[in-house]
Amino acid sequence: QVQLVESGGDLVEPGGSLRLSCAASGFTFRFTAMSWYRQAPGKEREFVARISSTGVTTNYADSVKGRFTISRHNTKNTLYLQMNSLKPEDTAVYYCYANTAGFGSWGQGTQVTVSA
């Protein structure tokens, strides 16, 4: 059974930093590309970043490019999202996502709030 558990969300001031983690289990993590999405209040869930199974290839939404970094530790079965220079518009629930054998799985999400 696929399980994805996010953590690391918090209240942070504009310009601050946070690192989110996603602990994965129930599938072969090291062979699976992983993604982060986010959903702000009243808005649709949107893509944030993606990383290939080896970590060699990454992709980012234009809105976070240059500020966020996605990474992974395949021995620890953990996905990360380093978020720097946070803005109020980054406020959202952040979800990790895995597509295993054509079936998509989501974590429960972690709340990030950027506010003075």
PDB file of N, CA, C and O in Angstrom, residues 19-96:
ATOM      1  N   ARG A  19      11.902  23.788   4.665  1.00  0.00           N
ATOM      2  CA  ARG A  19      12.171  22.553   3.932  1.00  0.00           C
ATOM      3  C   ARG A  19      11.068  21.556   4.252  1.00  0.00           C
ATOM      4  O   ARG A  19      10.874  21.196   5.422  1.00  0.00           O
ATOM      5  N   LEU A  20      10.383  21.133   3.216  1.00  0.00           N
ATOM      6  CA  LEU A  20       9.356  20.111   3.354  1.00  0.00           C
ATOM      7  C   LEU A  20       9.962  18.742   3.086  1.00  0.00           C
ATOM      8  O   LEU A  20      10.892  18.604   2.284  1.00  0.00           O
ATOM      9  N   SER A  21       9.399  17.735   3.764  1.00  0.00           N
ATOM     10  CA  SER A  21       9.816  16.351   3.548  1.00  0.00           C
ATOM     11  C   SER A  21       8.590  15.504   3.228  1.00  0.00           C
ATOM     12  O   SER A  21       7.480  15.820   3.655  1.00  0.00           O
ATOM     13  N   CYS A  22       8.819  14.437   2.495  1.00  0.00           N
ATOM     14  CA  CYS A  22       7.755  13.476   2.190  1.00  0.00           C
ATOM     15  C   CYS A  22       8.350  12.085   2.351  1.00  0.00           C
ATOM     16  O   CYS A  22       9.223  11.685   1.566  1.00  0.00           O
ATOM     17  N   ALA A  23       7.901  11.366   3.366  1.00  0.00           N
ATOM     18  CA  ALA A  23       8.365  10.005   3.615  1.00  0.00           C
ATOM     19  C   ALA A  23       7.494   9.038   2.832  1.00  0.00           C
ATOM     20  O   ALA A  23       6.257   9.052   2.973  1.00  0.00           O
ATOM     21  N   ALA A  24       8.132   8.202   2.018  1.00  0.00           N
ATOM     22  CA  ALA A  24       7.400   7.302   1.123  1.00  0.00           C
ATOM     23  C   ALA A  24       7.592   5.850   1.535  1.00  0.00           C
ATOM     24  O   ALA A  24       8.672   5.457   1.989  1.00  0.00           O
ATOM     25  N   SER A  25       6.536   5.059   1.344  1.00  0.00           N
ATOM     26  CA  SER A  25       6.617   3.630   1.614  1.00  0.00           C
ATOM     27  C   SER A  25       5.574   2.901   0.767  1.00  0.00           C
ATOM     28  O   SER A  25       4.656   3.516   0.231  1.00  0.00           O
ATOM     29  N   GLY A  26       5.747   1.595   0.647  1.00  0.00           N
ATOM     30  CA  GLY A  26       4.772   0.772  -0.060  1.00  0.00           C
ATOM     31  C   GLY A  26       5.011   0.642  -1.552  1.00  0.00           C
ATOM     32  O   GLY A  26       4.198   0.031  -2.248  1.00  0.00           O
ATOM     33  N   PHE A  27       6.119   1.209  -2.031  1.00  0.00           N
ATOM     34  CA  PHE A  27       6.474   1.066  -3.437  1.00  0.00           C
ATOM     35  C   PHE A  27       7.985   1.258  -3.562  1.00  0.00           C
ATOM     36  O   PHE A  27       8.659   1.626  -2.604  1.00  0.00           O
ATOM     37  N   THR A  28       8.497   0.981  -4.758  1.00  0.00           N
ATOM     38  CA  THR A  28       9.937   1.077  -4.963  1.00  0.00           C
ATOM     39  C   THR A  28      10.294   2.527  -5.268  1.00  0.00           C
ATOM     40  O   THR A  28      10.283   2.962  -6.430  1.00  0.00           O
ATOM     41  N   PHE A  29      10.608   3.241  -4.217  1.00  0.00           N
ATOM     42  CA  PHE A  29      10.826   4.685  -4.310  1.00  0.00           C
ATOM     43  C   PHE A  29      11.915   5.029  -5.314  1.00  0.00           C
ATOM     44  O   PHE A  29      11.759   5.955  -6.118  1.00  0.00           O
ATOM     45  N   ARG A  30      13.007   4.264  -5.291  1.00  0.00           N
ATOM     46  CA  ARG A  30      14.175   4.647  -6.100  1.00  0.00           C
ATOM     47  C   ARG A  30      13.907   4.527  -7.597  1.00  0.00           C
ATOM     48  O   ARG A  30      14.686   5.050  -8.398  1.00  0.00           O
ATOM     49  N   PHE A  31      12.826   3.872  -7.981  1.00  0.00           N
ATOM     50  CA  PHE A  31      12.473   3.719  -9.393  1.00  0.00           C
ATOM     51  C   PHE A  31      11.338   4.646  -9.819  1.00  0.00           C
ATOM     52  O   PHE A  31      10.862   4.559 -10.951  1.00  0.00           O
ATOM     53  N   THR A  32      10.904   5.517  -8.925  1.00  0.00           N
ATOM     54  CA  THR A  32       9.693   6.303  -9.161  1.00  0.00           C
ATOM     55  C   THR A  32       9.978   7.798  -9.185  1.00  0.00           C
ATOM     56  O   THR A  32      10.558   8.333  -8.230  1.00  0.00           O
ATOM     57  N   ALA A  33       9.586   8.464 -10.281  1.00  0.00           N
ATOM     58  CA  ALA A  33       9.637   9.919 -10.315  1.00  0.00           C
ATOM     59  C   ALA A  33       8.641  10.468  -9.293  1.00  0.00           C
ATOM     60  O   ALA A  33       7.586   9.875  -9.059  1.00  0.00           O
ATOM     61  N   MET A  34       8.980  11.597  -8.694  1.00  0.00           N
ATOM     62  CA  MET A  34       8.160  12.172  -7.636  1.00  0.00           C
ATOM     63  C   MET A  34       7.894  13.648  -7.932  1.00  0.00           C
ATOM     64  O   MET A  34       8.699  14.323  -8.580  1.00  0.00           O
ATOM     65  N   SER A  35       6.779  14.135  -7.398  1.00  0.00           N
ATOM     66  CA  SER A  35       6.412  15.532  -7.632  1.00  0.00           C
ATOM     67  C   SER A  35       5.872  16.176  -6.359  1.00  0.00           C
ATOM     68  O   SER A  35       5.421  15.486  -5.450  1.00  0.00           O
ATOM     69  N   TRP A  36       5.931  17.501  -6.359  1.00  0.00           N
ATOM     70  CA  TRP A  36       5.256  18.317  -5.357  1.00  0.00           C
ATOM     71  C   TRP A  36       4.177  19.134  -6.071  1.00  0.00           C
ATOM     72  O   TRP A  36       4.415  19.679  -7.161  1.00  0.00           O
ATOM     73  N   TYR A  37       3.024  19.227  -5.427  1.00  0.00           N
ATOM     74  CA  TYR A  37       1.932  20.089  -5.868  1.00  0.00           C
ATOM     75  C   TYR A  37       1.517  20.952  -4.683  1.00  0.00           C
ATOM     76  O   TYR A  37       1.897  20.673  -3.537  1.00  0.00           O
ATOM     77  N   ARG A  38       0.738  21.969  -4.953  1.00  0.00           N
ATOM     78  CA  ARG A  38       0.196  22.785  -3.871  1.00  0.00           C
ATOM     79  C   ARG A  38      -1.201  23.254  -4.225  1.00  0.00           C
ATOM     80  O   ARG A  38      -1.566  23.353  -5.400  1.00  0.00           O
ATOM     81  N   GLN A  39      -1.974  23.559  -3.177  1.00  0.00           N
ATOM     82  CA  GLN A  39      -3.329  24.055  -3.364  1.00  0.00           C
ATOM     83  C   GLN A  39      -3.585  25.185  -2.389  1.00  0.00           C
ATOM     84  O   GLN A  39      -3.566  24.978  -1.168  1.00  0.00           O
ATOM     85  N   ALA A  40      -3.797  26.370  -2.950  1.00  0.00           N
ATOM     86  CA  ALA A  40      -4.114  27.538  -2.140  1.00  0.00           C
ATOM     87  C   ALA A  40      -5.626  27.603  -1.924  1.00  0.00           C
ATOM     88  O   ALA A  40      -6.395  27.038  -2.710  1.00  0.00           O
ATOM     89  N   PRO A  41      -6.061  28.300  -0.876  1.00  0.00           N
ATOM     90  CA  PRO A  41      -7.496  28.400  -0.610  1.00  0.00           C
ATOM     91  C   PRO A  41      -8.253  28.948  -1.811  1.00  0.00           C
ATOM     92  O   PRO A  41      -7.882  29.967  -2.382  1.00  0.00           O
ATOM     93  N   GLY A  42      -9.307  28.246  -2.213  1.00  0.00           N
ATOM     94  CA  GLY A  42     -10.143  28.704  -3.311  1.00  0.00           C
ATOM     95  C   GLY A  42      -9.566  28.494  -4.694  1.00  0.00           C
ATOM     96  O   GLY A  42     -10.136  28.952  -5.682  1.00  0.00           O
ATOM     97  N   LYS A  43      -8.428  27.823  -4.765  1.00  0.00           N
ATOM     98  CA  LYS A  43      -7.773  27.601  -6.060  1.00  0.00           C
ATOM     99  C   LYS A  43      -7.602  26.120  -6.334  1.00  0.00           C
ATOM    100  O   LYS A  43      -7.676  25.297  -5.424  1.00  0.00           O
ATOM    101  N   GLU A  44      -7.339  25.796  -7.596  1.00  0.00           N
ATOM    102  CA  GLU A  44      -7.100  24.403  -7.962  1.00  0.00           C
ATOM    103  C   GLU A  44      -5.682  23.994  -7.556  1.00  0.00           C
ATOM    104  O   GLU A  44      -4.783  24.828  -7.434  1.00  0.00           O
ATOM    105  N   ARG A  45      -5.512  22.700  -7.378  1.00  0.00           N
ATOM    106  CA  ARG A  45      -4.188  22.177  -7.081  1.00  0.00           C
ATOM    107  C   ARG A  45      -3.286  22.415  -8.290  1.00  0.00           C
ATOM    108  O   ARG A  45      -3.687  22.199  -9.434  1.00  0.00           O
ATOM    109  N   GLU A  46      -2.049  22.847  -8.035  1.00  0.00           N
ATOM    110  CA  GLU A  46      -1.137  23.164  -9.134  1.00  0.00           C
ATOM    111  C   GLU A  46       0.211  22.487  -8.943  1.00  0.00           C
ATOM    112  O   GLU A  46       0.665  22.257  -7.825  1.00  0.00           O
ATOM    113  N   PHE A  47       0.851  22.223 -10.059  1.00  0.00           N
ATOM    114  CA  PHE A  47       2.178  21.618 -10.082  1.00  0.00           C
ATOM    115  C   PHE A  47       3.210  22.587  -9.536  1.00  0.00           C
ATOM    116  O   PHE A  47       3.177  23.784  -9.841  1.00  0.00           O
ATOM    117  N   VAL A  48       4.141  22.060  -8.749  1.00  0.00           N
ATOM    118  CA  VAL A  48       5.241  22.858  -8.218  1.00  0.00           C
ATOM    119  C   VAL A  48       6.576  22.398  -8.785  1.00  0.00           C
ATOM    120  O   VAL A  48       7.337  23.191  -9.341  1.00  0.00           O
ATOM    121  N   ALA A  49       6.879  21.105  -8.632  1.00  0.00           N
ATOM    122  CA  ALA A  49       8.183  20.600  -9.066  1.00  0.00           C
ATOM    123  C   ALA A  49       8.118  19.089  -9.236  1.00  0.00           C
ATOM    124  O   ALA A  49       7.293  18.416  -8.626  1.00  0.00           O
ATOM    125  N   ARG A  50       9.021  18.585 -10.058  1.00  0.00           N
ATOM    126  CA  ARG A  50       9.115  17.152 -10.320  1.00  0.00           C
ATOM    127  C   ARG A  50      10.586  16.761 -10.354  1.00  0.00           C
ATOM    128  O   ARG A  50      11.447  17.550 -10.780  1.00  0.00           O
ATOM    129  N   ILE A  51      10.872  15.517  -9.926  1.00  0.00           N
ATOM    130  CA  ILE A  51      12.233  15.008  -9.959  1.00  0.00           C
ATOM    131  C   ILE A  51      12.200  13.584 -10.486  1.00  0.00           C
ATOM    132  O   ILE A  51      11.320  12.793 -10.120  1.00  0.00           O
ATOM    133  N   SER A  52      13.148  13.263 -11.349  1.00  0.00           N
ATOM    134  CA  SER A  52      13.222  11.919 -11.899  1.00  0.00           C
ATOM    135  C   SER A  52      13.638  10.922 -10.824  1.00  0.00           C
ATOM    136  O   SER A  52      14.066  11.304  -9.732  1.00  0.00           O
ATOM    137  N   SER A  53      13.540   9.646 -11.150  1.00  0.00           N
ATOM    138  CA  SER A  53      13.826   8.607 -10.162  1.00  0.00           C
ATOM    139  C   SER A  53      15.271   8.669  -9.667  1.00  0.00           C
ATOM    140  O   SER A  53      15.542   8.397  -8.493  1.00  0.00           O
ATOM    141  N   THR A  54      16.188   9.065 -10.547  1.00  0.00           N
ATOM    142  CA  THR A  54      17.594   9.133 -10.156  1.00  0.00           C
ATOM    143  C   THR A  54      17.975  10.481  -9.540  1.00  0.00           C
ATOM    144  O   THR A  54      19.053  10.624  -8.984  1.00  0.00           O
ATOM    145  N   GLY A  55      17.079  11.456  -9.697  1.00  0.00           N
ATOM    146  CA  GLY A  55      17.389  12.794  -9.206  1.00  0.00           C
ATOM    147  C   GLY A  55      18.139  13.657 -10.197  1.00  0.00           C
ATOM    148  O   GLY A  55      18.420  14.822  -9.916  1.00  0.00           O
ATOM    149  N   VAL A  56      18.430  13.113 -11.368  1.00  0.00           N
ATOM    150  CA  VAL A  56      19.228  13.853 -12.348  1.00  0.00           C
ATOM    151  C   VAL A  56      18.418  14.974 -13.001  1.00  0.00           C
ATOM    152  O   VAL A  56      18.930  16.063 -13.271  1.00  0.00           O
ATOM    153  N   THR A  57      17.140  14.702 -13.250  1.00  0.00           N
ATOM    154  CA  THR A  57      16.300  15.658 -13.969  1.00  0.00           C
ATOM    155  C   THR A  57      15.254  16.268 -13.046  1.00  0.00           C
ATOM    156  O   THR A  57      14.565  15.544 -12.325  1.00  0.00           O
ATOM    157  N   THR A  58      15.163  17.591 -13.064  1.00  0.00           N
ATOM    158  CA  THR A  58      14.150  18.294 -12.272  1.00  0.00           C
ATOM    159  C   THR A  58      13.413  19.287 -13.167  1.00  0.00           C
ATOM    160  O   THR A  58      13.956  19.800 -14.149  1.00  0.00           O
ATOM    161  N   ASN A  59      12.177  19.550 -12.803  1.00  0.00           N
ATOM    162  CA  ASN A  59      11.352  20.533 -13.506  1.00  0.00           C
ATOM    163  C   ASN A  59      10.602  21.358 -12.471  1.00  0.00           C
ATOM    164  O   ASN A  59      10.228  20.837 -11.411  1.00  0.00           O
ATOM    165  N   TYR A  60      10.392  22.635 -12.800  1.00  0.00           N
ATOM    166  CA  TYR A  60       9.741  23.533 -11.851  1.00  0.00           C
ATOM    167  C   TYR A  60       8.678  24.379 -12.541  1.00  0.00           C
ATOM    168  O   TYR A  60       8.801  24.729 -13.721  1.00  0.00           O
ATOM    169  N   ALA A  61       7.662  24.743 -11.774  1.00  0.00           N
ATOM    170  CA  ALA A  61       6.723  25.751 -12.237  1.00  0.00           C
ATOM    171  C   ALA A  61       7.465  27.085 -12.314  1.00  0.00           C
ATOM    172  O   ALA A  61       8.367  27.354 -11.517  1.00  0.00           O
ATOM    173  N   ASP A  62       7.073  27.905 -13.268  1.00  0.00           N
ATOM    174  CA  ASP A  62       7.736  29.202 -13.437  1.00  0.00           C
ATOM    175  C   ASP A  62       7.664  30.038 -12.161  1.00  0.00           C
ATOM    176  O   ASP A  62       8.595  30.789 -11.839  1.00  0.00           O
ATOM    177  N   SER A  63       6.585  29.893 -11.416  1.00  0.00           N
ATOM    178  CA  SER A  63       6.369  30.721 -10.228  1.00  0.00           C
ATOM    179  C   SER A  63       7.355  30.424  -9.098  1.00  0.00           C
ATOM    180  O   SER A  63       7.522  31.250  -8.191  1.00  0.00           O
ATOM    181  N   VAL A  64       8.007  29.267  -9.136  1.00  0.00           N
ATOM    182  CA  VAL A  64       8.930  28.906  -8.052  1.00  0.00           C
ATOM    183  C   VAL A  64      10.367  28.726  -8.545  1.00  0.00           C
ATOM    184  O   VAL A  64      11.275  28.530  -7.720  1.00  0.00           O
ATOM    185  N   LYS A  65      10.576  28.808  -9.832  1.00  0.00           N
ATOM    186  CA  LYS A  65      11.905  28.574 -10.404  1.00  0.00           C
ATOM    187  C   LYS A  65      12.912  29.568  -9.820  1.00  0.00           C
ATOM    188  O   LYS A  65      12.642  30.775  -9.738  1.00  0.00           O
ATOM    189  N   GLY A  66      14.045  29.051  -9.378  1.00  0.00           N
ATOM    190  CA  GLY A  66      15.074  29.896  -8.793  1.00  0.00           C
ATOM    191  C   GLY A  66      14.926  30.095  -7.298  1.00  0.00           C
ATOM    192  O   GLY A  66      15.837  30.601  -6.642  1.00  0.00           O
ATOM    193  N   ARG A  67      13.777  29.707  -6.742  1.00  0.00           N
ATOM    194  CA  ARG A  67      13.544  29.863  -5.297  1.00  0.00           C
ATOM    195  C   ARG A  67      13.390  28.513  -4.597  1.00  0.00           C
ATOM    196  O   ARG A  67      13.784  28.372  -3.435  1.00  0.00           O
ATOM    197  N   PHE A  68      12.798  27.539  -5.280  1.00  0.00           N
ATOM    198  CA  PHE A  68      12.556  26.218  -4.701  1.00  0.00           C
ATOM    199  C   PHE A  68      13.511  25.199  -5.320  1.00  0.00           C
ATOM    200  O   PHE A  68      13.857  25.304  -6.501  1.00  0.00           O
ATOM    201  N   THR A  69      13.873  24.198  -4.532  1.00  0.00           N
ATOM    202  CA  THR A  69      14.717  23.109  -5.014  1.00  0.00           C
ATOM    203  C   THR A  69      14.129  21.781  -4.563  1.00  0.00           C
ATOM    204  O   THR A  69      13.947  21.566  -3.353  1.00  0.00           O
ATOM    205  N   ILE A  70      13.851  20.916  -5.520  1.00  0.00           N
ATOM    206  CA  ILE A  70      13.359  19.577  -5.205  1.00  0.00           C
ATOM    207  C   ILE A  70      14.552  18.626  -5.177  1.00  0.00           C
ATOM    208  O   ILE A  70      15.479  18.748  -5.993  1.00  0.00           O
ATOM    209  N   SER A  71      14.544  17.698  -4.232  1.00  0.00           N
ATOM    210  CA  SER A  71      15.620  16.716  -4.142  1.00  0.00           C
ATOM    211  C   SER A  71      15.058  15.440  -3.522  1.00  0.00           C
ATOM    212  O   SER A  71      13.916  15.411  -3.059  1.00  0.00           O
ATOM    213  N   ARG A  72      15.876  14.410  -3.512  1.00  0.00           N
ATOM    214  CA  ARG A  72      15.430  13.135  -2.960  1.00  0.00           C
ATOM    215  C   ARG A  72      16.605  12.373  -2.390  1.00  0.00           C
ATOM    216  O   ARG A  72      17.756  12.558  -2.829  1.00  0.00           O
ATOM    217  N   HIS A  73      16.289  11.513  -1.427  1.00  0.00           N
ATOM    218  CA  HIS A  73      17.290  10.624  -0.837  1.00  0.00           C
ATOM    219  C   HIS A  73      16.758   9.220  -1.021  1.00  0.00           C
ATOM    220  O   HIS A  73      15.857   8.782  -0.272  1.00  0.00           O
ATOM    221  N   ASN A  74      17.272   8.505  -1.996  1.00  0.00           N
ATOM    222  CA  ASN A  74      16.691   7.203  -2.342  1.00  0.00           C
ATOM    223  C   ASN A  74      16.962   6.130  -1.299  1.00  0.00           C
ATOM    224  O   ASN A  74      16.231   5.141  -1.225  1.00  0.00           O
ATOM    225  N   THR A  75      17.991   6.325  -0.487  1.00  0.00           N
ATOM    226  CA  THR A  75      18.245   5.345   0.573  1.00  0.00           C
ATOM    227  C   THR A  75      17.258   5.530   1.728  1.00  0.00           C
ATOM    228  O   THR A  75      16.849   4.564   2.372  1.00  0.00           O
ATOM    229  N   LYS A  76      16.867   6.768   1.961  1.00  0.00           N
ATOM    230  CA  LYS A  76      15.922   7.063   3.036  1.00  0.00           C
ATOM    231  C   LYS A  76      14.466   7.079   2.563  1.00  0.00           C
ATOM    232  O   LYS A  76      13.559   7.324   3.365  1.00  0.00           O
ATOM    233  N   ASN A  77      14.243   6.854   1.267  1.00  0.00           N
ATOM    234  CA  ASN A  77      12.881   6.896   0.718  1.00  0.00           C
ATOM    235  C   ASN A  77      12.177   8.206   1.048  1.00  0.00           C
ATOM    236  O   ASN A  77      11.002   8.226   1.466  1.00  0.00           O
ATOM    237  N   THR A  78      12.883   9.298   0.867  1.00  0.00           N
ATOM    238  CA  THR A  78      12.354  10.605   1.254  1.00  0.00           C
ATOM    239  C   THR A  78      12.537  11.623   0.134  1.00  0.00           C
ATOM    240  O   THR A  78      13.587  11.692  -0.496  1.00  0.00           O
ATOM    241  N   LEU A  79      11.493  12.397  -0.079  1.00  0.00           N
ATOM    242  CA  LEU A  79      11.479  13.492  -1.037  1.00  0.00           C
ATOM    243  C   LEU A  79      11.517  14.805  -0.264  1.00  0.00           C
ATOM    244  O   LEU A  79      10.925  14.908   0.808  1.00  0.00           O
ATOM    245  N   TYR A  80      12.197  15.803  -0.820  1.00  0.00           N
ATOM    246  CA  TYR A  80      12.329  17.102  -0.153  1.00  0.00           C
ATOM    247  C   TYR A  80      11.928  18.242  -1.087  1.00  0.00           C
ATOM    248  O   TYR A  80      11.982  18.120  -2.306  1.00  0.00           O
ATOM    249  N   LEU A  81      11.557  19.350  -0.456  1.00  0.00           N
ATOM    250  CA  LEU A  81      11.358  20.586  -1.195  1.00  0.00           C
ATOM    251  C   LEU A  81      11.928  21.718  -0.347  1.00  0.00           C
ATOM    252  O   LEU A  81      11.367  22.056   0.693  1.00  0.00           O
ATOM    253  N   GLN A  82      13.054  22.259  -0.773  1.00  0.00           N
ATOM    254  CA  GLN A  82      13.654  23.415  -0.113  1.00  0.00           C
ATOM    255  C   GLN A  82      13.046  24.666  -0.712  1.00  0.00           C
ATOM    256  O   GLN A  82      13.116  24.874  -1.929  1.00  0.00           O
ATOM    257  N   MET A  83      12.448  25.485   0.135  1.00  0.00           N
ATOM    258  CA  MET A  83      11.763  26.687  -0.328  1.00  0.00           C
ATOM    259  C   MET A  83      12.433  27.907   0.278  1.00  0.00           C
ATOM    260  O   MET A  83      12.460  28.061   1.505  1.00  0.00           O
ATOM    261  N   ASN A  84      12.985  28.751  -0.567  1.00  0.00           N
ATOM    262  CA  ASN A  84      13.645  29.978  -0.137  1.00  0.00           C
ATOM    263  C   ASN A  84      12.908  31.200  -0.678  1.00  0.00           C
ATOM    264  O   ASN A  84      12.090  31.073  -1.599  1.00  0.00           O
ATOM    265  N   SER A  85      13.206  32.340  -0.107  1.00  0.00           N
ATOM    266  CA  SER A  85      12.592  33.606  -0.555  1.00  0.00           C
ATOM    267  C   SER A  85      11.085  33.473  -0.670  1.00  0.00           C
ATOM    268  O   SER A  85      10.478  33.861  -1.679  1.00  0.00           O
ATOM    269  N   LEU A  86      10.481  32.947   0.365  1.00  0.00           N
ATOM    270  CA  LEU A  86       9.042  32.676   0.330  1.00  0.00           C
ATOM    271  C   LEU A  86       8.235  33.960   0.237  1.00  0.00           C
ATOM    272  O   LEU A  86       8.610  34.994   0.811  1.00  0.00           O
ATOM    273  N   LYS A  87       7.128  33.853  -0.495  1.00  0.00           N
ATOM    274  CA  LYS A  87       6.233  34.978  -0.714  1.00  0.00           C
ATOM    275  C   LYS A  87       4.837  34.635  -0.173  1.00  0.00           C
ATOM    276  O   LYS A  87       4.497  33.442  -0.089  1.00  0.00           O
ATOM    277  N   PRO A  88       4.036  35.638   0.134  1.00  0.00           N
ATOM    278  CA  PRO A  88       2.669  35.339   0.606  1.00  0.00           C
ATOM    279  C   PRO A  88       1.896  34.462  -0.377  1.00  0.00           C
ATOM    280  O   PRO A  88       1.085  33.622   0.048  1.00  0.00           O
ATOM    281  N   GLU A  89       2.155  34.622  -1.664  1.00  0.00           N
ATOM    282  CA  GLU A  89       1.441  33.810  -2.663  1.00  0.00           C
ATOM    283  C   GLU A  89       1.880  32.349  -2.679  1.00  0.00           C
ATOM    284  O   GLU A  89       1.294  31.540  -3.387  1.00  0.00           O
ATOM    285  N   ASP A  90       2.900  32.003  -1.897  1.00  0.00           N
ATOM    286  CA  ASP A  90       3.291  30.601  -1.746  1.00  0.00           C
ATOM    287  C   ASP A  90       2.446  29.891  -0.685  1.00  0.00           C
ATOM    288  O   ASP A  90       2.578  28.670  -0.500  1.00  0.00           O
ATOM    289  N   THR A  91       1.600  30.634   0.008  1.00  0.00           N
ATOM    290  CA  THR A  91       0.741  30.040   1.025  1.00  0.00           C
ATOM    291  C   THR A  91      -0.186  29.012   0.393  1.00  0.00           C
ATOM    292  O   THR A  91      -0.914  29.314  -0.561  1.00  0.00           O
ATOM    293  N   ALA A  92      -0.135  27.786   0.914  1.00  0.00           N
ATOM    294  CA  ALA A  92      -0.917  26.688   0.346  1.00  0.00           C
ATOM    295  C   ALA A  92      -0.691  25.436   1.178  1.00  0.00           C
ATOM    296  O   ALA A  92       0.209  25.390   2.016  1.00  0.00           O
ATOM    297  N   VAL A  93      -1.500  24.426   0.898  1.00  0.00           N
ATOM    298  CA  VAL A  93      -1.202  23.085   1.382  1.00  0.00           C
ATOM    299  C   VAL A  93      -0.356  22.409   0.305  1.00  0.00           C
ATOM    300  O   VAL A  93      -0.712  22.424  -0.881  1.00  0.00           O
ATOM    301  N   TYR A  94       0.779  21.865   0.728  1.00  0.00           N
ATOM    302  CA  TYR A  94       1.727  21.238  -0.199  1.00  0.00           C
ATOM    303  C   TYR A  94       1.592  19.722  -0.106  1.00  0.00           C
ATOM    304  O   TYR A  94       1.574  19.152   1.001  1.00  0.00           O
ATOM    305  N   TYR A  95       1.513  19.089  -1.273  1.00  0.00           N
ATOM    306  CA  TYR A  95       1.314  17.641  -1.367  1.00  0.00           C
ATOM    307  C   TYR A  95       2.443  17.005  -2.169  1.00  0.00           C
ATOM    308  O   TYR A  95       2.874  17.557  -3.182  1.00  0.00           O
ATOM    309  N   CYS A  96       2.870  15.828  -1.756  1.00  0.00           N
ATOM    310  CA  CYS A  96       3.746  15.058  -2.631  1.00  0.00           C
ATOM    311  C   CYS A  96       2.892  14.047  -3.387  1.00  0.00           C
ATOM    312  O   CYS A  96       1.809  13.657  -2.945  1.00  0.00           O
TER     313      CYS A  96
END
